[in-house]
Short mmCIF file of C-alpha atoms in Angstrom, two decimals:
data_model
loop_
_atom_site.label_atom_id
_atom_site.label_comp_id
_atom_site.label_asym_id
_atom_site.label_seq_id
_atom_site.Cartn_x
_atom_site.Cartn_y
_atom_site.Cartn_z
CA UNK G 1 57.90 113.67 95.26
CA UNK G 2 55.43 110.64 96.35
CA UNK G 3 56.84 109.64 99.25
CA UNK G 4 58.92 105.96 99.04
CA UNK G 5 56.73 103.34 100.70
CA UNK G 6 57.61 102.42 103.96
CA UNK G 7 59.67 98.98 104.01
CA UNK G 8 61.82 100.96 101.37
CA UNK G 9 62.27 104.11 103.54
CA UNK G 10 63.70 101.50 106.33
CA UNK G 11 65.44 99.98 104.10
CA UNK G 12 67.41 102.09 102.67
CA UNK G 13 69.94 102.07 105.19
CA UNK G 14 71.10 98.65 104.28
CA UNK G 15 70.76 98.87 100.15
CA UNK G 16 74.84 99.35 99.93
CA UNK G 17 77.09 98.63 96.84
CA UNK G 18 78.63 96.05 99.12
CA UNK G 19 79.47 92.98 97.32
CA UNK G 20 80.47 90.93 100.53
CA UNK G 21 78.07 88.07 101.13
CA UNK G 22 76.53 87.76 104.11
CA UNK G 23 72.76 88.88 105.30
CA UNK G 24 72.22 91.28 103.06
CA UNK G 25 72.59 88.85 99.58
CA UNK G 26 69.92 85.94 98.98
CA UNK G 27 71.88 82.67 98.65
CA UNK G 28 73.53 81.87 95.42
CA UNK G 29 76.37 80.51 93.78
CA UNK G 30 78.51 83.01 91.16
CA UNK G 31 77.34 81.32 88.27
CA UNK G 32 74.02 81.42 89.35
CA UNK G 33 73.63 85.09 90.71
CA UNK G 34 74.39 85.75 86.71
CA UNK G 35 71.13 83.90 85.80
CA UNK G 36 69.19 85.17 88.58
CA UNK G 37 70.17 88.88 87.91
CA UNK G 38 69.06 87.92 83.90
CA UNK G 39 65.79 86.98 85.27
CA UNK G 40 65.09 90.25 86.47
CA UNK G 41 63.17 92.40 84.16
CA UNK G 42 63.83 95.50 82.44
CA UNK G 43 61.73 97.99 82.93
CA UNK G 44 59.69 99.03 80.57
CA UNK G 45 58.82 102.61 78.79
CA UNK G 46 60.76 105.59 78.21
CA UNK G 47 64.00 106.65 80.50
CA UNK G 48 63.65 109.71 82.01
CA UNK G 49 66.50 112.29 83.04
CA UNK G 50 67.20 113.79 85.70
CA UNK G 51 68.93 117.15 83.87
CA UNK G 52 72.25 117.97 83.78
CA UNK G 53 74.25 118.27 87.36
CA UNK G 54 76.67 121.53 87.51
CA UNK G 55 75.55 123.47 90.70
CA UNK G 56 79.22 123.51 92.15
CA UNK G 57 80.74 126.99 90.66
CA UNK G 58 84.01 125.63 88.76
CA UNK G 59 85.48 128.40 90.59
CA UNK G 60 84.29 127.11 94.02
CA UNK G 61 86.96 125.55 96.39
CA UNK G 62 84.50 123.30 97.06
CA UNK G 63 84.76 122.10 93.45
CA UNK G 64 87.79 120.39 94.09
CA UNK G 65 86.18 118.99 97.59
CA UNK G 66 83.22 117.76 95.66
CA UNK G 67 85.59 116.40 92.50
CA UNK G 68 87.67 114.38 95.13
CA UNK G 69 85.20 112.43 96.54
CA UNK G 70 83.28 111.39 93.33
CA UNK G 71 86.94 110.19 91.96
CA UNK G 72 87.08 107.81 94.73
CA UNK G 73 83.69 106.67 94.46
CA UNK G 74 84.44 105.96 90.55
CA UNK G 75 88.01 104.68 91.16
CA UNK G 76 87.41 102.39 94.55
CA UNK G 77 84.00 101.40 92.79
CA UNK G 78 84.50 101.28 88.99
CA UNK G 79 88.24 101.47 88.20
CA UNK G 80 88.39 98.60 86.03
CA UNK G 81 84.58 98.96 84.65
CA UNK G 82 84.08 100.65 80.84
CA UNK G 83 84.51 104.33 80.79
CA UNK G 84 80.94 104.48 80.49
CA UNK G 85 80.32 102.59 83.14
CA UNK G 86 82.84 104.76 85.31
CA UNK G 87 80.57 107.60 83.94
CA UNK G 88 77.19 105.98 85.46
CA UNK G 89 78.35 105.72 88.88
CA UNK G 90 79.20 108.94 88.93
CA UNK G 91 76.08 110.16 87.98
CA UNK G 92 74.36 107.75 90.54
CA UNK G 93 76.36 109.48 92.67
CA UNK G 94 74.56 112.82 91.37
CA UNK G 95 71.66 112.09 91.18
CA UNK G 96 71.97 110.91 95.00
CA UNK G 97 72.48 114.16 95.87
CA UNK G 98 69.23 115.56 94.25
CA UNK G 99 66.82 113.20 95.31
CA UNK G 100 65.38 114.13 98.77
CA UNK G 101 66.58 110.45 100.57
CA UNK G 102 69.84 110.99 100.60
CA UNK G 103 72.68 114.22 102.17
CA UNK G 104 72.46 116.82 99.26
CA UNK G 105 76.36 116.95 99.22
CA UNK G 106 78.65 115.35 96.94
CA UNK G 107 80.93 113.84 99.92
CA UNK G 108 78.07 113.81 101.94
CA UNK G 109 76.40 110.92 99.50
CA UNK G 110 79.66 108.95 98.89
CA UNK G 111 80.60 108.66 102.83
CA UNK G 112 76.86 108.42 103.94
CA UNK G 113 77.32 105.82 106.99
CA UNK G 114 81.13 105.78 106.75
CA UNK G 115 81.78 106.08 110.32
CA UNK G 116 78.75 103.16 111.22
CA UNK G 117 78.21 99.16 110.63
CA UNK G 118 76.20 99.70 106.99
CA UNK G 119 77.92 102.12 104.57
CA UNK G 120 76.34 102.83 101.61
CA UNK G 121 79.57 103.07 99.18
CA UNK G 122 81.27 100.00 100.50
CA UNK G 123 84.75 101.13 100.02
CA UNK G 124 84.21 104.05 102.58
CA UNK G 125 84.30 101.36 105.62
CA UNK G 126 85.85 98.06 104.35
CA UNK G 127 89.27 99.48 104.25
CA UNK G 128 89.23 100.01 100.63
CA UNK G 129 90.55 103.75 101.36
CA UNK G 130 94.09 102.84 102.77
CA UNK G 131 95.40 101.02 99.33
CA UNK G 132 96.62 103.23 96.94
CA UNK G 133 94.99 104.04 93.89
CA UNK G 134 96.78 103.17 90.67
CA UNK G 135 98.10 106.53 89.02
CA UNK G 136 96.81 106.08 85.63
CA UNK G 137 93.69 105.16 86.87
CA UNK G 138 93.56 107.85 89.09
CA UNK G 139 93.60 110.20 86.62
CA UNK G 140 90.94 108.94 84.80
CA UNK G 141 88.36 108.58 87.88
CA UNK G 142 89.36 112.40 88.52
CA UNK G 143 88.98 113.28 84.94
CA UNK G 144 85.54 111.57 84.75
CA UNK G 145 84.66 113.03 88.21
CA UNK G 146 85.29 116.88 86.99
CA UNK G 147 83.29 116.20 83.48
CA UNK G 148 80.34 114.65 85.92
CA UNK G 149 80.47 117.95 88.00
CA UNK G 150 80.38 120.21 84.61
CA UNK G 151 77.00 118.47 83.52
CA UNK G 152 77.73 115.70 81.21
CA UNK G 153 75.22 113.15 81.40
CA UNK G 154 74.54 109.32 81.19
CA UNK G 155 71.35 109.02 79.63
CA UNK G 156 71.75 105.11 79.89
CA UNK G 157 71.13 104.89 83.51
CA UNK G 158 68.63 107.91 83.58
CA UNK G 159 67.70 108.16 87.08
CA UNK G 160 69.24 105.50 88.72
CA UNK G 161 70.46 105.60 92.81
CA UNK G 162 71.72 102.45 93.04
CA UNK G 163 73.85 99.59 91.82
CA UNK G 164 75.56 96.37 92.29
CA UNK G 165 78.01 93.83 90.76
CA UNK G 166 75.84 90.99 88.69
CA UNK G 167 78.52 88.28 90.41
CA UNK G 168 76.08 89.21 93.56
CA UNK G 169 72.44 89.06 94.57
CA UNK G 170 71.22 91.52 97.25
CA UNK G 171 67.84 91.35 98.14
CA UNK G 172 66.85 94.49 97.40
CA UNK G 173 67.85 93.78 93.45
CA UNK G 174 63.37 92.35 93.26
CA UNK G 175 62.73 95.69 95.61
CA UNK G 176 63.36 98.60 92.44
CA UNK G 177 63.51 99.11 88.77
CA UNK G 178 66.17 97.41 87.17
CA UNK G 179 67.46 100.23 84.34
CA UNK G 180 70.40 99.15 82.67
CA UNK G 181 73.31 96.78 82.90
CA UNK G 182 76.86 98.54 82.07
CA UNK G 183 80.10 96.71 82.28
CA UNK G 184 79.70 94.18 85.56
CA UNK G 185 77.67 96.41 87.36
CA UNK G 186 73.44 96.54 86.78
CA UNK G 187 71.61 99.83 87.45
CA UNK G 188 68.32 100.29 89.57
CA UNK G 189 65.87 103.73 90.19
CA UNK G 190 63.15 103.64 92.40
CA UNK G 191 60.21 102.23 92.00
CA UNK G 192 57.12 104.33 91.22
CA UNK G 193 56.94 108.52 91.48
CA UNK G 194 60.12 108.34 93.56
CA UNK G 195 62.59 107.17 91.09
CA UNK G 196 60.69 110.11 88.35
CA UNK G 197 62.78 112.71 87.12
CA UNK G 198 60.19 115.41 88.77
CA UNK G 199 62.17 113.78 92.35
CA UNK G 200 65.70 114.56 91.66
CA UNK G 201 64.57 118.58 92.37
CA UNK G 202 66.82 118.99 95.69
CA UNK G 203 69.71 121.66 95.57
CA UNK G 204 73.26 121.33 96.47
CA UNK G 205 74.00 122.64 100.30
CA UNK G 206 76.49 124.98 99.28
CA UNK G 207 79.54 123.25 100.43
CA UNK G 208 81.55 120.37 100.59
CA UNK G 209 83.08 118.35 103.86
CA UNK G 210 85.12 115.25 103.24
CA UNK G 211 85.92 113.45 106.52
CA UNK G 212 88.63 112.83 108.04
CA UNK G 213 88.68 108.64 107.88
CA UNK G 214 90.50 107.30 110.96
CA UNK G 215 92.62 104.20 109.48
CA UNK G 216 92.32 102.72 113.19
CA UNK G 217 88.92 101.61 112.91
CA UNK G 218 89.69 99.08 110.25
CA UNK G 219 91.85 96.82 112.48
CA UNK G 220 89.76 93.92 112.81
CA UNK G 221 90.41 91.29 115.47
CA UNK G 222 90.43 87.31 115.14
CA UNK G 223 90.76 85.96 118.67
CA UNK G 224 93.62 87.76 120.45
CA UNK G 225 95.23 88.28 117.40
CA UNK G 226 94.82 92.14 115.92
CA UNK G 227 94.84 91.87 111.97
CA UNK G 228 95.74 95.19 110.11
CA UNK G 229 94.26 95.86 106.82
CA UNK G 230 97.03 97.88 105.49
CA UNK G 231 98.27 99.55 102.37
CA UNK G 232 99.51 97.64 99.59
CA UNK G 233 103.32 97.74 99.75
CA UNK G 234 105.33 100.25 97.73
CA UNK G 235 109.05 99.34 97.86
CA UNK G 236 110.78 102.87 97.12
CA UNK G 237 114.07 101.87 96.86
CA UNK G 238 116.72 103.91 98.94
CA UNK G 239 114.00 104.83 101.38
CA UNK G 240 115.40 103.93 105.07
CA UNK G 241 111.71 103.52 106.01
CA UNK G 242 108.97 102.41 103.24
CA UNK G 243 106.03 105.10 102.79
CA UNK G 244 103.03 104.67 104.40
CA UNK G 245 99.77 105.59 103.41
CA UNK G 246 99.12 107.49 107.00
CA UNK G 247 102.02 109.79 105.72
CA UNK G 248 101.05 112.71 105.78
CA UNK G 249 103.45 114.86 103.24
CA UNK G 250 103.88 116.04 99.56
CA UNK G 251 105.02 112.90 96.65
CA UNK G 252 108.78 114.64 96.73
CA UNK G 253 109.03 115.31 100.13
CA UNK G 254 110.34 112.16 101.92
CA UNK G 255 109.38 113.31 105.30
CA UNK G 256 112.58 113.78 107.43
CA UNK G 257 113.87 110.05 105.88
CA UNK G 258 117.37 110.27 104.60
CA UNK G 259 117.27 109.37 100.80
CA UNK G 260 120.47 107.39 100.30
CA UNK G 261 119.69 107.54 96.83
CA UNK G 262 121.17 111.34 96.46
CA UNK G 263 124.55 109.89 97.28
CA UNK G 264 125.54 112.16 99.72
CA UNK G 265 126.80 111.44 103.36
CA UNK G 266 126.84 113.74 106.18
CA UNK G 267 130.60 114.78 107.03
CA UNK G 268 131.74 116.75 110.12
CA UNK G 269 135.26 118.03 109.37
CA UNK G 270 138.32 117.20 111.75
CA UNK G 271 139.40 120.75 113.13
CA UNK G 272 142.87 119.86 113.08
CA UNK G 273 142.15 119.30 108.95
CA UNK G 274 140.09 122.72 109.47
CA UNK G 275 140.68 125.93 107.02
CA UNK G 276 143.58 128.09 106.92
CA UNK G 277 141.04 130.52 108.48
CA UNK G 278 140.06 129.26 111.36
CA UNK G 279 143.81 127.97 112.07
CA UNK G 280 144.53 131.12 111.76
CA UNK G 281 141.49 132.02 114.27
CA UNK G 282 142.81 129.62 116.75
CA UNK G 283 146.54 130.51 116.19
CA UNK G 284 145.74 134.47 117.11
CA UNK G 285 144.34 133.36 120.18
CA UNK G 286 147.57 131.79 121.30
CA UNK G 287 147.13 128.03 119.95
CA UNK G 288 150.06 126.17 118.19
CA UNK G 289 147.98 124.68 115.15
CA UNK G 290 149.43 122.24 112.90
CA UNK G 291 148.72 122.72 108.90
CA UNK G 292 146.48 120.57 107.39
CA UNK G 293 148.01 117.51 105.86
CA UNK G 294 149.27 118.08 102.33
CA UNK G 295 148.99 122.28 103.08
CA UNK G 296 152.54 123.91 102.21
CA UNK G 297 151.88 126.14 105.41
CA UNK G 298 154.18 126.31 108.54
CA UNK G 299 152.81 126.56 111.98
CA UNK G 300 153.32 130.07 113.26
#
């Protein structure tokens, strides 16, 4: 692989998906970041392929590790995007973790920088992570995720690595080789020998880690004033507390809450109302026990 020149070896750091504006995005109004994003030029000649992507055994627990992660880089990413364009991030995603710049692990790509400033998928450290994801469309990002994993290709974006909405402008957009435009998101490779298919030759490390985010960090402060980005409410009715994403137990398991929508109370029964057994229990130890109201027994 030629090796990527140096302003774009230090700047790789800071070429996110992020769509916030800010430092990182060259000045421009919605409508016009459309026409500027136009003005950028295809690239010209033949799109290469990186190859098909299935190094993680299907029988590997680390498939599942691996298959987790790229879902929520598809669903937090491209959820409402064109299958197809679910289907390119993904392989971004891939092809990340063959090319030599970036962690050679599936999670290891989507959280790169997850616990700093600058993260490269932006929903790993804007808080994106603590709403819930959509169960229909949560199927599909996982669905899309495992057919990634098992080799199918998008030979549309070839061997792109990166990506961004066309409502936005980063500056890094003029920086590499604009590929494709799928959906509302337009797809870059690197410039040069670097963004070649003969660079996507790295090998999977063998297993997967996903980390462990801590939901704390994403309490922002405005003054004195702590502001929580939290989950997006899901009234369960009957529920004397309302799930929270932090919960950490199974969908039918509600966690030690009492579920008033079994109708069932807890009842402690009175001992003088208590069966003819244990009057009878009470009685042979030299008690005078009443019968039970409504009970055709005498005392004895």
């Amino acid at each position: 692989m030629a090796k990527l020149a140096p302003e774009l070896q230090a700047d790789l750091s800071d070429m996110t998906t992020s769509a916030e504006t800010g430092a990182m995005l060259l000045d421009a109004e919605d409508g016009d970041a459309l026409a500027r994003n136009l003005a950028i030029p295809t690239l010209a000649g033949r799109l290469e392929r990186p190859g098909r992507f299935a190094a993680i055994p299907l029988s590997s627990n680390h498939f599942g590790t691996a298959a987790d992660c790229l879902a929520q880089a598809v669903y937090y990413e491209a959820a409402l995007e064109p299958a197809l364009g679910q289907r390119a991030v993904a392989q971004v995603v891939l092809n990340r973790v063959r090319h030599p710049a970036y962690p050679n692990t599936v999670c290891g790509v989507v959280y790169q920088g997850w616990n700093q400033k600058v993260c490269q998928f932006s929903f790993t450290c804007d808080g994106a992570l603590m709403r819930k994801p959509q169960a229909d469309l949560w199927r599909s990002a996982k669905a899309i995720a495992r057919d990634a994993l098992s080799g199918r290709e998008v030979a549309e974006v070839g061997t792109a690595t990166h990506y961004h909405a066309d409502y936005v402008v980063p500056y890094w957009a003029f920086k590499l080789g604009k590929i494709a435009t799928i959906g509302r998101h337009i797809f870059y490779r690197f410039p040069g020998s670097p963004g070649r298919a003969a660079s996507f030759y790295g090998n999977w490390a063998g297993r997967e880690i996903k980390p462990q985010v801590d939901f704390a960090r994403f309490i922002e402060t405005d003054g004195e004033e702590p502001i929580e980005l939290v989950a997006e409410a899901v009234y369960t009715p009957g529920l004397t507390v309302e799930p929270d994403v932090r919960d950490r137990h199974a969908a039918a398991d509600v966690g030690g809450r009492i579920d008033t929508t079994k109708a069932w109370r807890l009842t402690i029964p009175d001992p003088v109302e208590a069966s003819a057994g244990y009057r009878n229990t009470l009685s042979s130890q030299g008690a005078l026990v009443a019968a039970a109201p409504g009970s055709s027994e005498q005392p004895q």
